[in-house]
PDB file of C-alpha atoms in Angstrom:
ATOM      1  CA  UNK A 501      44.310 -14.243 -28.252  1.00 75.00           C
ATOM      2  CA  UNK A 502      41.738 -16.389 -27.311  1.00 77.00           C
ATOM      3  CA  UNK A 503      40.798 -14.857 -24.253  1.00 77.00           C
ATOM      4  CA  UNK A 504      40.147 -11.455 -25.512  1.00 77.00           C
ATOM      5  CA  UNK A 505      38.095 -12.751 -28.610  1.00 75.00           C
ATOM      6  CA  UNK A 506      36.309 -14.248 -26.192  1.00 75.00           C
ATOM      7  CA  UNK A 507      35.779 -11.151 -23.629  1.00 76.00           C
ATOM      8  CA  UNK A 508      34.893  -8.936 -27.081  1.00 77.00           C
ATOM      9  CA  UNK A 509      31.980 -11.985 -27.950  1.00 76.00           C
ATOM     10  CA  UNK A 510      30.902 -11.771 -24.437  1.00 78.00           C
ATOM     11  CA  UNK A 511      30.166  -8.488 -23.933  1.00 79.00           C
ATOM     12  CA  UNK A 512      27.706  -8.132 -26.757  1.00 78.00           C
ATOM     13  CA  UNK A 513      26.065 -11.795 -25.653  1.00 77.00           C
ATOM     14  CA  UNK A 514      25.176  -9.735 -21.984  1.00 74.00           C
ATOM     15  CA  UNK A 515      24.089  -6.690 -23.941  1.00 75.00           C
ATOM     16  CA  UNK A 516      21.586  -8.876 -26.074  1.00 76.00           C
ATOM     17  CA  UNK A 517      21.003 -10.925 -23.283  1.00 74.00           C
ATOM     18  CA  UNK A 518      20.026  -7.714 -21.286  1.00 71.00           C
ATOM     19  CA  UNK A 519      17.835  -6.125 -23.765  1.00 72.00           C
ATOM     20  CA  UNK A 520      15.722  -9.650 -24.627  1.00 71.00           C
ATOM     21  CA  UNK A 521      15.203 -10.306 -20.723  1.00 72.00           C
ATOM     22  CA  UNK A 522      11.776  -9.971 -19.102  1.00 67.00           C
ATOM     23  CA  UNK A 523      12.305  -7.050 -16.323  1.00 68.00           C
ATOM     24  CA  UNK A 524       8.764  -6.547 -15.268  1.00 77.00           C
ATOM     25  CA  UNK A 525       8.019  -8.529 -11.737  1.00 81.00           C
ATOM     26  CA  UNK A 526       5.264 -10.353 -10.664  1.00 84.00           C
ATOM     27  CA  UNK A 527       3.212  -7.969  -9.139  1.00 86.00           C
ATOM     28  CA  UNK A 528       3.691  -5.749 -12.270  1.00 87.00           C
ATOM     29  CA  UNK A 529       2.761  -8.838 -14.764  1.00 88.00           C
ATOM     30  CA  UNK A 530      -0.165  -9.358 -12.052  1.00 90.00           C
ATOM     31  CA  UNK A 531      -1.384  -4.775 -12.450  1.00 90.00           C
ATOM     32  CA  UNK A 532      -1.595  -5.782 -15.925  1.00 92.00           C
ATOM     33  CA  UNK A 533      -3.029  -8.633 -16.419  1.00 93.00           C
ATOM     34  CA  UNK A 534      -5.745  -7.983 -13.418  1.00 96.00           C
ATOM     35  CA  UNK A 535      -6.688  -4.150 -15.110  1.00 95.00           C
ATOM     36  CA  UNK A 536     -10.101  -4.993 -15.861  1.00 96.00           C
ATOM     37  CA  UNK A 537     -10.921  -5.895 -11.656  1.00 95.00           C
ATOM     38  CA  UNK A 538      -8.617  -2.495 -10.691  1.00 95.00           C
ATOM     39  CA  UNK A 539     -11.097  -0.338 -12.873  1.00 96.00           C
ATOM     40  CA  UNK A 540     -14.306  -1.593 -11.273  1.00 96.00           C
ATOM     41  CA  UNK A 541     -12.208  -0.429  -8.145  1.00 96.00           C
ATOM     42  CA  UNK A 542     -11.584   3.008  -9.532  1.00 95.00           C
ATOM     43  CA  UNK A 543     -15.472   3.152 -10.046  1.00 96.00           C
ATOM     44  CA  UNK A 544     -16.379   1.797  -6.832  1.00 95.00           C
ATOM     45  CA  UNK A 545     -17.910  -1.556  -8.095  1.00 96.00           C
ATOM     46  CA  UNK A 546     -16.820  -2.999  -5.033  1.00 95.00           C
ATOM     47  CA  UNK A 547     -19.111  -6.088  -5.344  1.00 95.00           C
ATOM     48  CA  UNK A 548     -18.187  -7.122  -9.116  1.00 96.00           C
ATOM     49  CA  UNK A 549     -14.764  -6.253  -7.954  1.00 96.00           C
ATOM     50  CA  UNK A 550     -14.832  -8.767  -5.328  1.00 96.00           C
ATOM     51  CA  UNK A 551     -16.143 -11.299  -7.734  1.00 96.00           C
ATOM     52  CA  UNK A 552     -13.443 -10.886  -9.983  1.00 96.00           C
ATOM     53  CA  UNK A 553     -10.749 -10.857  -7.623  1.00 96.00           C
ATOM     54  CA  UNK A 554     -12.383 -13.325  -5.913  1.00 96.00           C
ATOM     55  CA  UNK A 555     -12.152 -16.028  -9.157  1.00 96.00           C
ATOM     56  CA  UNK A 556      -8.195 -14.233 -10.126  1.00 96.00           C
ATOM     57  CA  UNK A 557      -7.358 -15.880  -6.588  1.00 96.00           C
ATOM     58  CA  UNK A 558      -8.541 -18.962  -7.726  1.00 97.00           C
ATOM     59  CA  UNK A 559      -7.163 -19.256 -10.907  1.00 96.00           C
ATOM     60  CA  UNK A 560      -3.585 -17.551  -9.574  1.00 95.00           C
ATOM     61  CA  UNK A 561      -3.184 -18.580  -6.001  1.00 95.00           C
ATOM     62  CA  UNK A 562      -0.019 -17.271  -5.055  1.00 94.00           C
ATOM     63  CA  UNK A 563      -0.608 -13.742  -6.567  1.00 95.00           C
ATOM     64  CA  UNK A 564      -0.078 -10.988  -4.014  1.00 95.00           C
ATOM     65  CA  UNK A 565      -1.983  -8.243  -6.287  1.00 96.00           C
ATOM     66  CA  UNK A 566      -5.538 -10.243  -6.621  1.00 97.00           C
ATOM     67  CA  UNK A 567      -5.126 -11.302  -2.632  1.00 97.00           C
ATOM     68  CA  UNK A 568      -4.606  -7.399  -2.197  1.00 97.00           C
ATOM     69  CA  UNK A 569      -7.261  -6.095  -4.497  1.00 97.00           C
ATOM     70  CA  UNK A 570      -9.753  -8.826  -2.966  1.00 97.00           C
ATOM     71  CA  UNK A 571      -8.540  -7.510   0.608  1.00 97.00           C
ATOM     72  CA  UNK A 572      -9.300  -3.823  -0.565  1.00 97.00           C
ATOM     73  CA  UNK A 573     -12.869  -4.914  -1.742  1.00 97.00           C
ATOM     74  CA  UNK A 574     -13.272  -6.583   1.522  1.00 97.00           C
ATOM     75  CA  UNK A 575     -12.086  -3.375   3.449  1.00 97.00           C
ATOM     76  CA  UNK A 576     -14.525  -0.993   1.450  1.00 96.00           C
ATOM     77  CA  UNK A 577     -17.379  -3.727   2.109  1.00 96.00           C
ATOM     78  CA  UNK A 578     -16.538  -2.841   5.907  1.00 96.00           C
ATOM     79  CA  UNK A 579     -15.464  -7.066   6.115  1.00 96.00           C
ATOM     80  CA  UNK A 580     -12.754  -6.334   8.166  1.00 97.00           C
ATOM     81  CA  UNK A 581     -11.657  -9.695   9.498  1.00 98.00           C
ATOM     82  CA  UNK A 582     -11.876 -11.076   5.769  1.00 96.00           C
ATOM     83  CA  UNK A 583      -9.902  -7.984   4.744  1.00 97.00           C
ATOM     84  CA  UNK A 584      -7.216  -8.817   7.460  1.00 98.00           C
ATOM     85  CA  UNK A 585      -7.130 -12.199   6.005  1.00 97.00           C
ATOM     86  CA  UNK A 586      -6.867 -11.154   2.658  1.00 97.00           C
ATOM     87  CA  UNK A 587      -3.772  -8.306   2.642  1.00 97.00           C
ATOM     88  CA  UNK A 588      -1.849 -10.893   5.455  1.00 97.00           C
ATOM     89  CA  UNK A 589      -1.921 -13.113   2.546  1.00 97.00           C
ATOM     90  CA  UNK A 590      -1.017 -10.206  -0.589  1.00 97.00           C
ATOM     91  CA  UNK A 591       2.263  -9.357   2.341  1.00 97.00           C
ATOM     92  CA  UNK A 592       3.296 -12.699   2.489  1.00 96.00           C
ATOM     93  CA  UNK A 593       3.458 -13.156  -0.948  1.00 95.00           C
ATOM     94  CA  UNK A 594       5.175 -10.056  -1.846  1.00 94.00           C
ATOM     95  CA  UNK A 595       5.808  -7.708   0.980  1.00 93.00           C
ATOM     96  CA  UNK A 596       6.763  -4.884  -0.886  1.00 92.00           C
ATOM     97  CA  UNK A 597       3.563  -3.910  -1.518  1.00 93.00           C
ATOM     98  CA  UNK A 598       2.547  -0.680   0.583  1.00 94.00           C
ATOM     99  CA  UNK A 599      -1.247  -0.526  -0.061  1.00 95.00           C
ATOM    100  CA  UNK A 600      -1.478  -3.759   1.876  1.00 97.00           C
ATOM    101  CA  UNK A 601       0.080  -2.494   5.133  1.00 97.00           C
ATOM    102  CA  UNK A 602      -2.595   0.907   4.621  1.00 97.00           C
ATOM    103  CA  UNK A 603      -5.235  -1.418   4.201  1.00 97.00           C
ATOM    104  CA  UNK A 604      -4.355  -3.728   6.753  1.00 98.00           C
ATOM    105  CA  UNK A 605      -4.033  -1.104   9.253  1.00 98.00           C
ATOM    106  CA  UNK A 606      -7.372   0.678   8.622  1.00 98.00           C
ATOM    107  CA  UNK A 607      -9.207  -2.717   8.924  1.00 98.00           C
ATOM    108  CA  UNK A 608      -6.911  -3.280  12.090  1.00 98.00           C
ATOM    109  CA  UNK A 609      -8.261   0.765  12.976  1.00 98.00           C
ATOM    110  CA  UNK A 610     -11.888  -0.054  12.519  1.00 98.00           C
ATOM    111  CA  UNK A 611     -11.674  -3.502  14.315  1.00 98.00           C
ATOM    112  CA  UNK A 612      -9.974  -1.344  17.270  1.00 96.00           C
ATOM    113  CA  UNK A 613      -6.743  -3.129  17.469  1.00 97.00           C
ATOM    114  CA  UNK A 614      -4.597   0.511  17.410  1.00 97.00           C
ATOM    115  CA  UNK A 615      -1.425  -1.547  18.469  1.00 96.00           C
ATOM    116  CA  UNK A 616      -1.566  -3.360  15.824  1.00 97.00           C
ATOM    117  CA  UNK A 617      -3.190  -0.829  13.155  1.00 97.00           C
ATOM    118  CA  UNK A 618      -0.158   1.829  14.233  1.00 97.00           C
ATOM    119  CA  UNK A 619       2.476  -0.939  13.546  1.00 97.00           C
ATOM    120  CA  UNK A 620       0.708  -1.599   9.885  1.00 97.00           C
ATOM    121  CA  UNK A 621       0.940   2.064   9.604  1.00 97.00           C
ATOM    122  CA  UNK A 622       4.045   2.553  10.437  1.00 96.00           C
ATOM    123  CA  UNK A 623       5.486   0.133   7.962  1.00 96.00           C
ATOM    124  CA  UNK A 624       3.060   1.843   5.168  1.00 96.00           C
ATOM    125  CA  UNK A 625       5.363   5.050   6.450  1.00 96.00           C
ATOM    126  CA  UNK A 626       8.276   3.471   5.779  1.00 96.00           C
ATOM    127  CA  UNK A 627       7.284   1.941   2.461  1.00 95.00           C
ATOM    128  CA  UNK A 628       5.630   4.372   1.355  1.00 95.00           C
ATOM    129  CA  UNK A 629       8.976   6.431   1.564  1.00 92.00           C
ATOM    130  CA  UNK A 630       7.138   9.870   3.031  1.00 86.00           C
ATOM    131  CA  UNK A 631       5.739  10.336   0.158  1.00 91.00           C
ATOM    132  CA  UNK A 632       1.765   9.582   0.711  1.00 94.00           C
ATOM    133  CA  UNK A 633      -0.318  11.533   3.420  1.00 96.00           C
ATOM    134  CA  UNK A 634      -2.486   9.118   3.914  1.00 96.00           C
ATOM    135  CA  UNK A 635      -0.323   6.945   5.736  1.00 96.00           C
ATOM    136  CA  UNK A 636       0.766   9.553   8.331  1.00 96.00           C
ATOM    137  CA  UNK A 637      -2.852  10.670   9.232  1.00 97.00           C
ATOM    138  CA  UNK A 638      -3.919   7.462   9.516  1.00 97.00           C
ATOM    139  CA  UNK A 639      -0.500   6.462  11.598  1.00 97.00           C
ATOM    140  CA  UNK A 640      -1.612   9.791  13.285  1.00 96.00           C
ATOM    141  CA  UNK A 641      -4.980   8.366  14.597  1.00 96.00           C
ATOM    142  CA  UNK A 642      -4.062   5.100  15.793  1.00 97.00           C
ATOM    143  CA  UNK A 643      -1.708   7.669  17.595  1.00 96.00           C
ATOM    144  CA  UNK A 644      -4.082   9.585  19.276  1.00 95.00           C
ATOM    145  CA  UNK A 645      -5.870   6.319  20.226  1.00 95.00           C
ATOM    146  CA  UNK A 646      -2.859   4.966  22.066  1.00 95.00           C
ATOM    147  CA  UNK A 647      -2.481   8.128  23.605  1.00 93.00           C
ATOM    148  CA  UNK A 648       0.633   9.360  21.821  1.00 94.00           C
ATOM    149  CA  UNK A 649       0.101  12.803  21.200  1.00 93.00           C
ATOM    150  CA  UNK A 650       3.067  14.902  20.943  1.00 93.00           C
ATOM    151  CA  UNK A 651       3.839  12.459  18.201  1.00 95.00           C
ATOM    152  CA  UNK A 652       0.271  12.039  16.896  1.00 95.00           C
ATOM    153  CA  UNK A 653       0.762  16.340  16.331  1.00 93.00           C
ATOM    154  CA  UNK A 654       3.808  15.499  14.422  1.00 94.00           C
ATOM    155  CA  UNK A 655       2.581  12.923  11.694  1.00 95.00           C
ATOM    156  CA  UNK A 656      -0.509  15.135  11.172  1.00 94.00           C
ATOM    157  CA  UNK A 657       2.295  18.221  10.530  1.00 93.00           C
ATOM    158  CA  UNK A 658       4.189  15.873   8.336  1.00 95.00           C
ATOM    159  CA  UNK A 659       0.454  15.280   6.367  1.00 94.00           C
ATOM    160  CA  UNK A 660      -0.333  18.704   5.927  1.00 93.00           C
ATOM    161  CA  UNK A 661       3.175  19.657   4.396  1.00 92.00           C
ATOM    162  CA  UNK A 662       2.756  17.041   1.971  1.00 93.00           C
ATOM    163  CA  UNK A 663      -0.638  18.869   0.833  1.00 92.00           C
ATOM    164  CA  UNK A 664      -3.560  16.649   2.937  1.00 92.00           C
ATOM    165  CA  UNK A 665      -6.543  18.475   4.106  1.00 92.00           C
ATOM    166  CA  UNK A 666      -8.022  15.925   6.462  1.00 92.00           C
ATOM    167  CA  UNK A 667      -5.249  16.424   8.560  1.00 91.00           C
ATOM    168  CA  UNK A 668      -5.373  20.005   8.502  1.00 89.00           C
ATOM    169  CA  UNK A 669      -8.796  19.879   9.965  1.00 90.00           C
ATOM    170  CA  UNK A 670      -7.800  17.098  12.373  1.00 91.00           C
ATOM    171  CA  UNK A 671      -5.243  20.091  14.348  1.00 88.00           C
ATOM    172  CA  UNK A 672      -7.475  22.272  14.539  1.00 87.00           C
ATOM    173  CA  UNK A 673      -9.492  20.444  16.668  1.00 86.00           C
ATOM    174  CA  UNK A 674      -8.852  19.660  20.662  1.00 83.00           C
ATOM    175  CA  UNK A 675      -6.189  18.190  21.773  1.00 83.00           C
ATOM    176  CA  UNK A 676      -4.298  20.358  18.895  1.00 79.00           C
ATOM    177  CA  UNK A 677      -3.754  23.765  19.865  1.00 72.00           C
ATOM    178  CA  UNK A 678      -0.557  25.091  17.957  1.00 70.00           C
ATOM    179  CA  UNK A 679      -1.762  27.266  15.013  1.00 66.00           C
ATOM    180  CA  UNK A 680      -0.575  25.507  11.471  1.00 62.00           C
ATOM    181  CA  UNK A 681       0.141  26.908   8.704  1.00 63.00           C
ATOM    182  CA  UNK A 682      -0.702  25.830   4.942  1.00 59.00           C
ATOM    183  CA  UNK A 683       1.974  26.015   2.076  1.00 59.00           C
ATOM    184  CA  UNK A 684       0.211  26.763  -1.203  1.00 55.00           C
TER     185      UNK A 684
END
């Protein structure tokens, strides 16, 4: 008898329990509470961006959102050692975080380390679960700079059928001869 009054008491303790818990993560707490830095982003105020990024590192060191948001500044500032720097740190903090491995691979890109910019963006692939073009045209030119183009073809394709126009205009240039075809 005393078993089951406990099991009915129970079940409505992991109900409450359930609703009154915190389910956000860090890096969600982190989008919200760094909104003011992400807008000056969104308006390309990449230098009172940095600042404030800069300082939200300081005051919260092991946040993986201001190291990445610092690290984009850095990238669009064309710092690309600094930006290295800063998304290694975001993806060690919380690697879950797909911008960072974009990010980290177009600073890898324009530093021309395409070994190592390919593997960045084939993790962004992967995390990205084929869902953004931007990580398969990018994947798609540290391709062709490696040489890889039968597969460098292919991750354009993929691009295109996921509605990106860059890499439309990328096969229709040499080495890409294969007509392509746009869905609308």
């Amino acid at each position: 008898m005393e078993v089951a009054l406990l099991s009915l008491l129970f079940i409505p303790y992991l109900v409450i329990r359930y609703y009154l818990t915190d389910h956000d993560t860090p890096s969600d707490k982190d989008l919200k509470r760094f909104q003011k830095g992400i807008k000056l982003i969104k308006s390309r105020h990449f230098v009172e961006a940095h600042r404030f990024f800069d300082e939200a590192v300081r005051q919260y060191p092991k946040s993986a959102v201001a190291y990445a948001y610092r690290g984009k500044c850095q990238l669009a500032q064309e710092n690309y050692y600094s930006a290295i720097y800063d998304l290694t740190q975001a993806v060690n903090r919380d690697n879950t975080l797909a911008d960072c491995y974009l990010d980290r691979g177009i600073a890898h890109y324009h530093v021309e380390q395409y070994n190592e910019a390919f593997r960045e963006f084939d993790k962004a692939v992967w995390h990205f679960r084929d869902e953004n073009p931007d990580a398969y045209r990018w994947r798609a030119l540290a391709r062709i700079q490696v040489r890889q183009l039968p597969q460098a073809e292919s991750d354009l394709r993929r691009a295109v059928s996921l509605g990106d126009e860059n890499s439309f205009h990328l096969l229709c240039q040499p080495p890409f001869t294969r007509p392509v075809y746009q869905q609308k």
